[in-house]
Amino acid sequence: MKKLIVIPLGTVSPYCKQNMNCPCFLIKYENNNILLDCGNGITRLMNFPTDLDNLHVFVSHFHKDHYGDLGAIQYASFVYHNLGVTKQPIKIYLPENDFNFSKQEILSNNEAYANYYDISEGKEYIIGDLKVSFHNNNSHTIETFTIKVETADFKVVYTSDVGNTNIEGLAKFCNNADLLICESSFLKKHNSNSKTHLTAYDAANIAKQANVKKLLLTHFWPEENKKEYLREAKSVYKRTKVAKEGKKIVLRS
C-alpha cells in the first residue's frame, strides 16, 4: 500500500500569528519532499537537515507571504552542503515571468545550494512517480499558478491565491482530485468586493463542481476563527476540513 502525506506548515495570510504561519504545504511521498509555497514562519516546522533531502520547492507567485522563508531554506541548503551533510542541491521552481525583481533576487542569491526551474501554463515536471503540472489562475492581482501533484494513485491540487472570475477553468483542472487545498480568504459576512480571492462558500462550490473527494480550506485571515470558515463551506460541501499547522492528511492507495 502506498501513501502520500500532506502536512500544512502555514495556513494564514498576509502575516503570521501565534502558532500560525503564512502559506505552505509539505508533501511527503516515497523519498521526495515537496513544498507548495514557502511562506513566512514555516521553517520552524521543518526538520533540518532531513527535509532538505530530495526537496522540491514550488513557488506559486511572487507575493512575499508565499515565499518569505525561501531565503532561509536557500541558506540552510548552503550551510549543510558546506558541512558535507547535503549531497544534492535543492530544486526551486519559480514562475517564468519576474515581478518587481523578486525572481531576480532569488536567483542571484549566492548563498544557496540549489537549482532553479521555470513554472508556466502547460509545463510538467516528473519527480519519481509524481507528475507536477500548473494552471494559470488568471484571476489574482499578479500571475499565479494552481499546482497539481499526482500519481497513478493520488491527485492533490493546491490553488494558491485565486479569484472568482475563472471558476470553470479552475474546477476543470481540479476535477476528481483526492484532495483540493483551496484558498478561502474571506467569509460571506465580510461582504468583500474582491475578485482576486475566494470565500469559503466559493471554495466549497468549486469542490462540489470538481467532484473532489475532500476539500481542505486554507489562506485564512489571521484574526478570524477557522470554525467560521468550516461552517460556511460545509453548508455547501460536507467533505470539508480546515488546514491546521502540523496536522497531517494521509492519502492511502
Coordinates of C-alpha atoms in Angstrom, one line a residue:
M1 CA 0.0 0.0 0.0
K2 CA 1.4 3.4 -1.0
K3 CA 0.7 6.6 1.0
L4 CA 1.1 10.3 0.3
I5 CA 1.3 12.6 3.3
V6 CA 0.3 16.3 3.3
I7 CA 1.4 18.5 6.2
P8 CA 0.2 22.1 6.4
L9 CA 3.1 24.3 7.5
G10 CA 1.3 27.6 7.0
T11 CA -2.4 28.5 6.7
V12 CA -2.8 32.2 7.2
S13 CA -2.1 35.4 5.2
P14 CA -0.8 38.1 5.0
Y15 CA 1.1 37.7 8.3
C16 CA 1.9 35.1 10.9
K17 CA 0.0 35.0 14.2
Q18 CA 0.7 32.9 17.3
N19 CA 1.4 29.3 16.0
M20 CA 0.1 30.0 12.5
N21 CA 2.4 30.7 9.6
C22 CA 2.0 32.1 6.1
P23 CA 1.0 29.7 3.2
C24 CA 2.9 26.4 2.7
F25 CA 2.1 22.7 2.4
L26 CA 4.7 19.9 2.6
I27 CA 4.0 16.7 0.6
K28 CA 6.0 13.6 1.5
Y29 CA 5.8 10.8 -1.0
E30 CA 8.3 7.9 -1.0
N31 CA 11.7 9.6 -0.7
N32 CA 10.6 13.0 -2.0
N33 CA 9.8 16.2 -0.1
I34 CA 7.7 18.8 -2.0
L35 CA 6.9 22.3 -0.7
L36 CA 3.9 24.0 -2.2
D37 CA 4.8 27.7 -1.5
C38 CA 7.1 28.7 1.3
G39 CA 5.5 31.4 3.4
N40 CA 6.9 33.3 6.4
G41 CA 7.5 31.2 9.5
I42 CA 7.2 27.7 8.0
T43 CA 10.9 26.7 8.6
R44 CA 10.2 26.3 12.3
L45 CA 8.0 23.3 11.5
M46 CA 10.6 21.7 9.1
N47 CA 13.1 19.1 10.1
F48 CA 16.6 20.1 9.1
P49 CA 18.7 18.7 7.5
T50 CA 16.4 15.7 6.8
D51 CA 13.7 17.7 4.8
L52 CA 16.5 19.1 2.5
D53 CA 16.9 15.6 1.0
N54 CA 15.2 15.4 -2.4
L55 CA 13.5 18.8 -1.7
H56 CA 11.5 20.4 -4.4
V57 CA 10.1 23.9 -3.6
F58 CA 7.3 25.3 -5.8
V59 CA 6.5 29.0 -5.5
S60 CA 3.1 29.7 -6.9
H61 CA 3.6 33.5 -7.3
F62 CA 5.8 36.4 -6.1
H63 CA 3.8 37.8 -3.2
K64 CA 6.1 37.7 -0.2
D65 CA 3.7 35.9 2.1
H66 CA 4.0 32.9 -0.2
Y67 CA 7.8 32.8 -0.4
G68 CA 9.0 34.7 2.7
D69 CA 11.0 31.7 4.1
L70 CA 12.6 30.7 0.9
G71 CA 15.8 32.6 1.7
A72 CA 16.2 30.7 4.9
I73 CA 15.8 27.4 3.1
Q74 CA 18.3 28.5 0.5
Y75 CA 20.8 29.4 3.2
A76 CA 20.2 26.1 5.1
S77 CA 21.0 24.2 1.8
F78 CA 24.2 26.2 1.5
V79 CA 25.3 25.6 5.1
Y80 CA 24.5 21.9 5.2
H81 CA 26.2 21.4 1.8
N82 CA 29.3 23.1 3.1
L83 CA 29.2 20.8 6.2
G84 CA 29.1 17.8 3.9
V85 CA 25.6 16.8 5.0
T86 CA 23.6 17.7 1.9
K87 CA 24.8 15.9 -1.2
Q88 CA 22.3 17.1 -3.8
P89 CA 21.1 20.7 -4.5
I90 CA 17.5 21.5 -3.6
K91 CA 15.3 22.3 -6.6
I92 CA 13.3 25.5 -6.7
Y93 CA 10.6 26.2 -9.2
L94 CA 9.5 29.8 -9.9
P95 CA 7.0 31.5 -12.2
E96 CA 8.7 32.1 -15.5
N97 CA 7.9 35.8 -15.5
D98 CA 9.5 38.1 -12.9
F99 CA 7.6 40.5 -10.7
N100 CA 9.2 43.5 -9.1
F101 CA 12.6 41.9 -9.4
S102 CA 11.5 39.2 -6.9
K103 CA 12.7 36.3 -9.2
Q104 CA 16.0 38.1 -9.9
E105 CA 16.6 38.5 -6.2
I106 CA 16.0 34.8 -5.6
L107 CA 18.2 33.6 -8.5
S108 CA 21.1 36.0 -7.5
N109 CA 21.4 34.5 -4.0
N110 CA 24.9 33.1 -4.0
E111 CA 24.5 31.5 -0.6
A112 CA 22.3 28.6 -1.8
Y113 CA 22.9 25.1 -2.9
A114 CA 20.1 25.0 -5.4
N115 CA 19.0 24.5 -9.0
Y116 CA 16.2 26.6 -10.5
Y117 CA 13.4 25.8 -12.9
D118 CA 10.5 27.7 -14.5
I119 CA 6.8 27.3 -14.0
S120 CA 4.4 28.1 -16.8
E121 CA 1.0 27.1 -18.1
G122 CA 1.2 23.6 -19.6
K123 CA 4.6 22.7 -18.3
E124 CA 5.1 19.5 -16.4
Y125 CA 7.8 18.0 -14.2
I126 CA 8.3 14.4 -13.3
I127 CA 9.6 13.6 -9.9
G128 CA 9.9 9.9 -9.4
D129 CA 6.3 8.6 -9.7
L130 CA 5.0 12.1 -9.3
K131 CA 3.8 14.5 -12.0
V132 CA 3.5 18.2 -11.2
S133 CA 1.6 20.5 -13.5
F134 CA 0.3 24.0 -13.4
H135 CA -2.8 26.1 -14.3
N136 CA -2.6 29.9 -14.6
N137 CA -5.3 31.2 -12.4
N138 CA -5.8 34.4 -14.4
S139 CA -7.7 35.9 -11.6
H140 CA -5.2 37.1 -8.9
T141 CA -3.5 40.5 -8.8
I142 CA -0.3 39.0 -10.3
E143 CA 0.4 35.9 -12.3
T144 CA -0.3 32.9 -10.0
F145 CA -0.4 29.2 -10.6
T146 CA -2.6 26.4 -9.2
I147 CA -0.3 23.4 -8.7
K148 CA -1.4 19.7 -9.3
V149 CA 0.6 16.8 -7.8
E150 CA -0.5 13.4 -9.0
T151 CA 0.5 9.8 -9.4
A152 CA -1.4 6.8 -10.7
D153 CA -3.0 6.5 -7.2
F154 CA -3.3 10.1 -5.9
K155 CA -4.2 13.6 -7.1
V156 CA -3.7 16.7 -4.9
V157 CA -4.4 20.2 -6.1
Y158 CA -3.3 23.4 -4.4
T159 CA -5.0 26.6 -5.7
S160 CA -2.8 29.2 -4.0
D161 CA -4.3 32.6 -4.4
V162 CA -7.2 32.6 -6.9
G163 CA -10.2 34.8 -7.6
N164 CA -13.8 34.1 -8.6
T165 CA -13.6 35.1 -12.2
N166 CA -12.2 31.9 -13.6
I167 CA -14.1 29.2 -11.7
E168 CA -14.8 27.0 -14.6
G169 CA -11.2 26.6 -15.6
L170 CA -10.1 26.0 -12.1
A171 CA -12.8 23.4 -11.5
K172 CA -11.7 21.6 -14.6
F173 CA -8.1 21.5 -13.5
C174 CA -9.2 20.2 -10.1
N175 CA -11.6 17.5 -11.4
N176 CA -11.8 14.4 -9.3
A177 CA -8.9 15.3 -7.0
D178 CA -8.4 13.2 -3.9
L179 CA -7.6 16.4 -2.0
L180 CA -8.3 20.0 -3.0
I181 CA -6.3 22.5 -0.9
C182 CA -8.2 25.7 -1.7
E183 CA -7.8 29.3 -0.5
S184 CA -10.7 30.8 1.4
S185 CA -9.5 34.2 2.3
F186 CA -13.0 35.6 3.2
L187 CA -16.3 34.8 4.6
K188 CA -19.6 35.9 3.1
K189 CA -20.2 38.1 6.2
H190 CA -17.1 40.2 5.2
N191 CA -19.0 41.5 2.1
S192 CA -15.8 41.7 0.3
N193 CA -15.8 43.1 -3.3
S194 CA -12.6 41.3 -4.1
K195 CA -12.5 39.3 -7.3
T196 CA -8.9 38.1 -6.6
H197 CA -9.7 35.9 -3.6
L198 CA -12.4 33.4 -2.6
T199 CA -14.8 33.0 0.2
A200 CA -15.2 29.6 2.0
Y201 CA -18.5 29.4 0.2
D202 CA -16.8 29.9 -3.2
A203 CA -14.2 27.2 -2.3
A204 CA -17.0 24.7 -1.4
N205 CA -18.8 25.4 -4.7
I206 CA -15.6 24.7 -6.6
A207 CA -15.1 21.4 -4.7
K208 CA -18.6 20.4 -5.5
Q209 CA -18.3 21.3 -9.2
A210 CA -15.0 19.5 -9.5
N211 CA -16.3 16.4 -7.6
V212 CA -13.3 16.2 -5.3
K213 CA -13.1 13.6 -2.5
K214 CA -12.0 16.1 0.2
L215 CA -11.7 19.9 0.5
L216 CA -9.1 21.4 2.7
L217 CA -9.6 25.1 3.4
T218 CA -6.6 27.4 3.8
H219 CA -5.3 31.0 3.5
F220 CA -7.4 32.3 6.4
W221 CA -7.5 35.9 7.8
P222 CA -5.3 35.6 10.9
E223 CA -7.8 37.3 13.2
E224 CA -10.8 35.1 12.1
N225 CA -11.9 31.9 13.8
K226 CA -11.3 29.0 11.5
K227 CA -14.6 27.4 12.7
E228 CA -16.5 30.1 10.8
Y229 CA -14.8 29.1 7.5
L230 CA -15.6 25.4 8.2
R231 CA -19.3 26.2 8.9
E232 CA -19.7 28.2 5.8
A233 CA -18.1 25.7 3.5
K234 CA -19.9 22.7 5.0
S235 CA -23.2 24.3 4.2
V236 CA -22.3 23.5 0.6
Y237 CA -19.8 20.7 0.7
K238 CA -19.8 18.3 3.7
R239 CA -16.4 16.7 3.0
T240 CA -14.6 19.8 4.1
K241 CA -11.9 20.3 6.7
V242 CA -9.7 23.3 7.7
A243 CA -6.0 23.2 7.4
K244 CA -4.1 23.4 10.7
E245 CA -0.3 23.7 11.1
G246 CA 1.3 20.3 11.7
K247 CA -1.9 18.3 11.3
K248 CA -1.2 15.6 8.7
I249 CA -3.5 14.4 6.0
V250 CA -2.6 10.9 4.8
L251 CA -3.8 9.5 1.5
R252 CA -3.6 5.7 1.0
S253 CA -4.0 3.7 -2.2

